[in-house]
Every structure is written in structure tokens, then in C-alpha cells.
PDB file of C-alpha atoms in Angstrom:
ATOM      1  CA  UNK A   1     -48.167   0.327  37.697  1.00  0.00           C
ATOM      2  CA  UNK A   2     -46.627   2.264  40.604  1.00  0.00           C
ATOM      3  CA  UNK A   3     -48.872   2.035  43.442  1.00  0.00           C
ATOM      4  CA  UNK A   4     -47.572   5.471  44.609  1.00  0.00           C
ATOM      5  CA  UNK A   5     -49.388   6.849  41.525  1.00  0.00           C
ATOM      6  CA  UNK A   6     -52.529   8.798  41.554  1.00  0.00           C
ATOM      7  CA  UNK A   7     -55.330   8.063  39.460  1.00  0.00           C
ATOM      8  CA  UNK A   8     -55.725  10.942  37.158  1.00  0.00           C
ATOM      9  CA  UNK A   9     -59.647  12.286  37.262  1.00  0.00           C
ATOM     10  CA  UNK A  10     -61.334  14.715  35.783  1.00  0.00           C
ATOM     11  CA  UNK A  11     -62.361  18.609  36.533  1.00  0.00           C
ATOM     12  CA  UNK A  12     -64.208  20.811  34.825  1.00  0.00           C
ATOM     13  CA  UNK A  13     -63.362  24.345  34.600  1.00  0.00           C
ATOM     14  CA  UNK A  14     -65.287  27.258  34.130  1.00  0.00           C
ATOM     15  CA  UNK A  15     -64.284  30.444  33.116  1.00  0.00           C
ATOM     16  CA  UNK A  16     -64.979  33.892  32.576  1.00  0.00           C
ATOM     17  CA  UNK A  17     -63.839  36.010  30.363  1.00  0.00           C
ATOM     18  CA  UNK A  18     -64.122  40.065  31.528  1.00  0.00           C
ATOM     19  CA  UNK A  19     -65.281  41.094  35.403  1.00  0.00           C
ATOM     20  CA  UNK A  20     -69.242  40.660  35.088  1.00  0.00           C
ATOM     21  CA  UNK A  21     -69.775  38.349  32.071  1.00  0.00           C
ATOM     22  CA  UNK A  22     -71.307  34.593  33.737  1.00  0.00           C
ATOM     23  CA  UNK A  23     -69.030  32.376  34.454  1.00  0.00           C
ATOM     24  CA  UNK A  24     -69.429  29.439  31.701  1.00  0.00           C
ATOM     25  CA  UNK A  25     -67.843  25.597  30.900  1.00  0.00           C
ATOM     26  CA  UNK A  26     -64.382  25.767  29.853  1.00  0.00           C
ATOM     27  CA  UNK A  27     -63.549  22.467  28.928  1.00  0.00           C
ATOM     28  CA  UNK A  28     -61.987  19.632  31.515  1.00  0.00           C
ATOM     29  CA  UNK A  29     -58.712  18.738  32.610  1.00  0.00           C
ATOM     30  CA  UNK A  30     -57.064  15.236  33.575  1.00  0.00           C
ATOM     31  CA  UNK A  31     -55.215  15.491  37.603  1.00  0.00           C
ATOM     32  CA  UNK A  32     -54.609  13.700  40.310  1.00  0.00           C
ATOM     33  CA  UNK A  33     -55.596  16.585  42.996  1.00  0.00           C
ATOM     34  CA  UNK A  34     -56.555  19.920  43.076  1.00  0.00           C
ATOM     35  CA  UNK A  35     -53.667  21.649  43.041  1.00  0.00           C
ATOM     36  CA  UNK A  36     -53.072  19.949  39.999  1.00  0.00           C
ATOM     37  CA  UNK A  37     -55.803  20.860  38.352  1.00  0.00           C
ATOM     38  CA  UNK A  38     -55.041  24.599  39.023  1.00  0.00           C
ATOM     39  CA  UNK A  39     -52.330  24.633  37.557  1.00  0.00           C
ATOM     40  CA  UNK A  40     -53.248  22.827  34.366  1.00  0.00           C
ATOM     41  CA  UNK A  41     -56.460  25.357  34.086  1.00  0.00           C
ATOM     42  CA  UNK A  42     -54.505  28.103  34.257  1.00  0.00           C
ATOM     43  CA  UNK A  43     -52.322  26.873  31.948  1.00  0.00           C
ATOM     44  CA  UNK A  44     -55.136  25.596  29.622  1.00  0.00           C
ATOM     45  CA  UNK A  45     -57.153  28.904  30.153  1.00  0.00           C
ATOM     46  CA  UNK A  46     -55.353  31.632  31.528  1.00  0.00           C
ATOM     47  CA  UNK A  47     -51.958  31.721  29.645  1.00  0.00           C
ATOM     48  CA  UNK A  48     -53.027  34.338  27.506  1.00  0.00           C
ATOM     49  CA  UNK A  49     -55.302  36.301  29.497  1.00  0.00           C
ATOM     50  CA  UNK A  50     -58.708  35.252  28.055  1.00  0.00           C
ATOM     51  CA  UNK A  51     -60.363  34.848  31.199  1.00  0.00           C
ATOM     52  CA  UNK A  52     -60.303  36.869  34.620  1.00  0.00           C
ATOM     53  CA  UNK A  53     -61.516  34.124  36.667  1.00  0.00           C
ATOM     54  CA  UNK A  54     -61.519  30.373  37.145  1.00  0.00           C
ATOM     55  CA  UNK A  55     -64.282  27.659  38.542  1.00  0.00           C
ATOM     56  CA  UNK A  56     -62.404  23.995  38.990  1.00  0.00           C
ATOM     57  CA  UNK A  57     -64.755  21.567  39.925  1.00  0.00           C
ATOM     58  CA  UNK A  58     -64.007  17.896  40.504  1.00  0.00           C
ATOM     59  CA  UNK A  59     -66.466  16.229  37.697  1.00  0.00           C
ATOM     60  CA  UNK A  60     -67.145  13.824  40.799  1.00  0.00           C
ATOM     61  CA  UNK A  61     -68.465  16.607  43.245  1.00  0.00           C
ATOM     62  CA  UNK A  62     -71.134  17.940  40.904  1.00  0.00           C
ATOM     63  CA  UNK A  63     -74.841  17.385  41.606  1.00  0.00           C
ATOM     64  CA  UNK A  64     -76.436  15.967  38.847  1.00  0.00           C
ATOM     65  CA  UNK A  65     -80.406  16.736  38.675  1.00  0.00           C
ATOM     66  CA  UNK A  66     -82.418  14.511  35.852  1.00  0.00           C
ATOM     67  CA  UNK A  67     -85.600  14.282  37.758  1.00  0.00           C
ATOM     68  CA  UNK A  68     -88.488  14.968  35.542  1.00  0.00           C
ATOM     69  CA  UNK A  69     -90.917  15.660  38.412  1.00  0.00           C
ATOM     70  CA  UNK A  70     -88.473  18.396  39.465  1.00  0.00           C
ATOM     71  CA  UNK A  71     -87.214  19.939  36.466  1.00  0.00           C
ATOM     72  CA  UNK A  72     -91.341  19.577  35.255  1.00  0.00           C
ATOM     73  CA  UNK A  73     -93.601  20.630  37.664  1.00  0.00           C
ATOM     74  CA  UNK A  74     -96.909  19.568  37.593  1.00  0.00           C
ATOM     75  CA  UNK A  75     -97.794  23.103  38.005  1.00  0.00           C
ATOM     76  CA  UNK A  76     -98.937  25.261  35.215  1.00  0.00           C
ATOM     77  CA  UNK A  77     -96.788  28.715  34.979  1.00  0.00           C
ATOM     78  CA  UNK A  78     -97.132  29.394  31.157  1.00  0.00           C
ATOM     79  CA  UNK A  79     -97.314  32.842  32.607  1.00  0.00           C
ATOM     80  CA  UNK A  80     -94.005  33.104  32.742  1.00  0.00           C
ATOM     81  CA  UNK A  81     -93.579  31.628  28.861  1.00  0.00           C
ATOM     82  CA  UNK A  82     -93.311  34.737  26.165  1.00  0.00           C
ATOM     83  CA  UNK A  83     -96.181  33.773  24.927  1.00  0.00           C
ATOM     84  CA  UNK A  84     -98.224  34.813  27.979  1.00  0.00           C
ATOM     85  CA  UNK A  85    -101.285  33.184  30.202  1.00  0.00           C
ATOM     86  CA  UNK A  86    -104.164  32.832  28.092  1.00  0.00           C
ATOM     87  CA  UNK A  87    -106.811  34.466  30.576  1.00  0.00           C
ATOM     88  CA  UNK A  88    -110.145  33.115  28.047  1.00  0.00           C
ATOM     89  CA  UNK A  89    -109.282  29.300  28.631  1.00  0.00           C
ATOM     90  CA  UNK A  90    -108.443  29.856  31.700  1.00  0.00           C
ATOM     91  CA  UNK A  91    -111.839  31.243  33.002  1.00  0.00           C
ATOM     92  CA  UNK A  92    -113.219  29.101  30.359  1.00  0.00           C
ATOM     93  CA  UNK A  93    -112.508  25.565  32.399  1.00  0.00           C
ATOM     94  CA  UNK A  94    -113.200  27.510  35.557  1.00  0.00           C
ATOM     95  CA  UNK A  95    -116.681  27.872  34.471  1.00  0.00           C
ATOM     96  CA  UNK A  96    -116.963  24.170  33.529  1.00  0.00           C
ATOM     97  CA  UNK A  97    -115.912  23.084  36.641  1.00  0.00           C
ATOM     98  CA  UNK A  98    -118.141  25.092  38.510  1.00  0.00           C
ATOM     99  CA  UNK A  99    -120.842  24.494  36.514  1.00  0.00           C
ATOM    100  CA  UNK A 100    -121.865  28.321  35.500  1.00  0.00           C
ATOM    101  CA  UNK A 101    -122.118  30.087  32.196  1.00  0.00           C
ATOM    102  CA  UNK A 102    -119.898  33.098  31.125  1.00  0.00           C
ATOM    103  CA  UNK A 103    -121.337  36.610  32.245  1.00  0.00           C
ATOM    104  CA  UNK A 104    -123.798  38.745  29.450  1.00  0.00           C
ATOM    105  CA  UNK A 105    -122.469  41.610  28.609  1.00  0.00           C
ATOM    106  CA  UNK A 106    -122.654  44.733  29.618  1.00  0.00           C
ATOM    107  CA  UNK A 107    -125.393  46.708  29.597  1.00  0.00           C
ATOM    108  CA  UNK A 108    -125.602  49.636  26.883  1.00  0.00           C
ATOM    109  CA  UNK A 109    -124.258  52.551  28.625  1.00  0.00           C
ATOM    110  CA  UNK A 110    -120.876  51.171  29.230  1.00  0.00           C
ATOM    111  CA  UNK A 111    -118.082  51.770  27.174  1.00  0.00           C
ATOM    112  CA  UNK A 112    -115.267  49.075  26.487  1.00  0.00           C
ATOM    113  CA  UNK A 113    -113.088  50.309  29.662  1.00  0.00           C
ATOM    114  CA  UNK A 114    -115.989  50.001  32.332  1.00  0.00           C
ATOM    115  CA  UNK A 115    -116.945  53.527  32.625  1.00  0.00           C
ATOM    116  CA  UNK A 116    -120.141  55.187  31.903  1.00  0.00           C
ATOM    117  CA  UNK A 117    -120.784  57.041  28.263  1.00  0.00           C
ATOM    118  CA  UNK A 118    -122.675  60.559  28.725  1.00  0.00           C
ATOM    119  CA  UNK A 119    -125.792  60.240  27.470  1.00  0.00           C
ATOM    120  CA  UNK A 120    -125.381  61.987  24.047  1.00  0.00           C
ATOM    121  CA  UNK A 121    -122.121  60.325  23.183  1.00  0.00           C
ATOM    122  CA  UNK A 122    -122.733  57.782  20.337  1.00  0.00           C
ATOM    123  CA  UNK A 123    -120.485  54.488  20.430  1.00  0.00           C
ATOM    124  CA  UNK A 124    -118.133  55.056  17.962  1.00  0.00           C
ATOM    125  CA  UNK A 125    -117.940  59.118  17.848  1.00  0.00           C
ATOM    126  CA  UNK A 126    -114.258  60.706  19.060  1.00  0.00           C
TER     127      UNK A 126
END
């Protein structure tokens, strides 16, 4: 093998495809440098105009995270989950730790939203 012969490594392109759309993996190519690589992802995917920009990233220069402390906090934030914070358990353990009971309800008088009936209105009358 000719020692004045790169290695050939890899880079990973990313592309995308109209002015505003994320940028997203391509696929990789095989160089020996940068310029190199360029050229072969333009080739590779830019030849026919499906993308309007191009990310080449030497597959050795990317960060790779795997921590499961970091990618899984400890914390809880199933508030920000679709299915919502469930308020009820929440206060629920609160209680437990603190060693209290949950709250009577409200006095008659009160209506569901916190604000005081007139004395002739019945509960269920519209």
C-alpha cells in the first residue's frame, strides 16, 4: 500500500430539501478529507437538485451522548407528556408525606367554580 495514500473515513451528510424544512441524515460518504467529501455529497445529493443545503460531518467529530442519567432525568416532567400532570396523585402523596388528610368540601352555598349561589338559586336550575 502506498504510504502517500489517505485512509478513506467516513462523513455523514445531512441534507435539506426546500429553504425551511430541518435539515435531516442523508446517508455517508467514504474520503480522505473534507474537500473530498464535498464533492462526493454533492455529487451523491445535490446532482439533481433535491436538496438546497448540505451538513458534512466527519463521523469522527460527532458527540455521541448514551448517558442514561442525562438523557433520563431523575426529575419528573410528565407535564410536558400529552397525556398531562395528573394534579389528584400528585396532591395525593403530598398529603402522605405531610401527614394531613384531603380538605372537606365546600360548604353548601358554593357552586362548582368557587363563587357564591344567590340564595334562591337551586343547584342544578339554569
Amino acid at each position: 500500500m502506498d504510504s502517500a495514500r489517505q485512509e478513506l473515513e467516513p462523513w455523514e451528510v445531512f441534507r435539506q430539501e426546500k429553504e425551511g424544512d430541518p435539515m435531516r441524515h442523508g446517508g455517508n460518504v467514504m474520503a480522505p478529507d473534507a474537500d473530498l467529501a464535498m464533492h462526493y455529497a454533492r455529487e451523491l445529493f445535490g446532482r439533481r437538485q433535491e436538496s438546497t443545503r448540505l451538513w458534512i460531518v466527519r463521523r469522527a467529530d460527532i458527540a455521541v451522548l448514551e448517558d442514561p442519567d442525562l438523557l433520563n432525568p431523575p426529575l419528573d416532567r410528565s407535564f410536558k407528556k400529552p397525556g398531562g400532570y395528573v394534579m389528584r396523585d400528585k396532591l395525593e402523596a403530598a398529603r402522605a408525606r405531610a401527614g394531613t388528610s384531603k380538605p372537606q368540601a365546600r360548604a353548601e352555598g358554593h357552586d362548582r367554580t368557587g363563587g357564591r349561589r344567590a340564595a334562591g338559586d337551586q343547584a342544578g336550575s339554569t
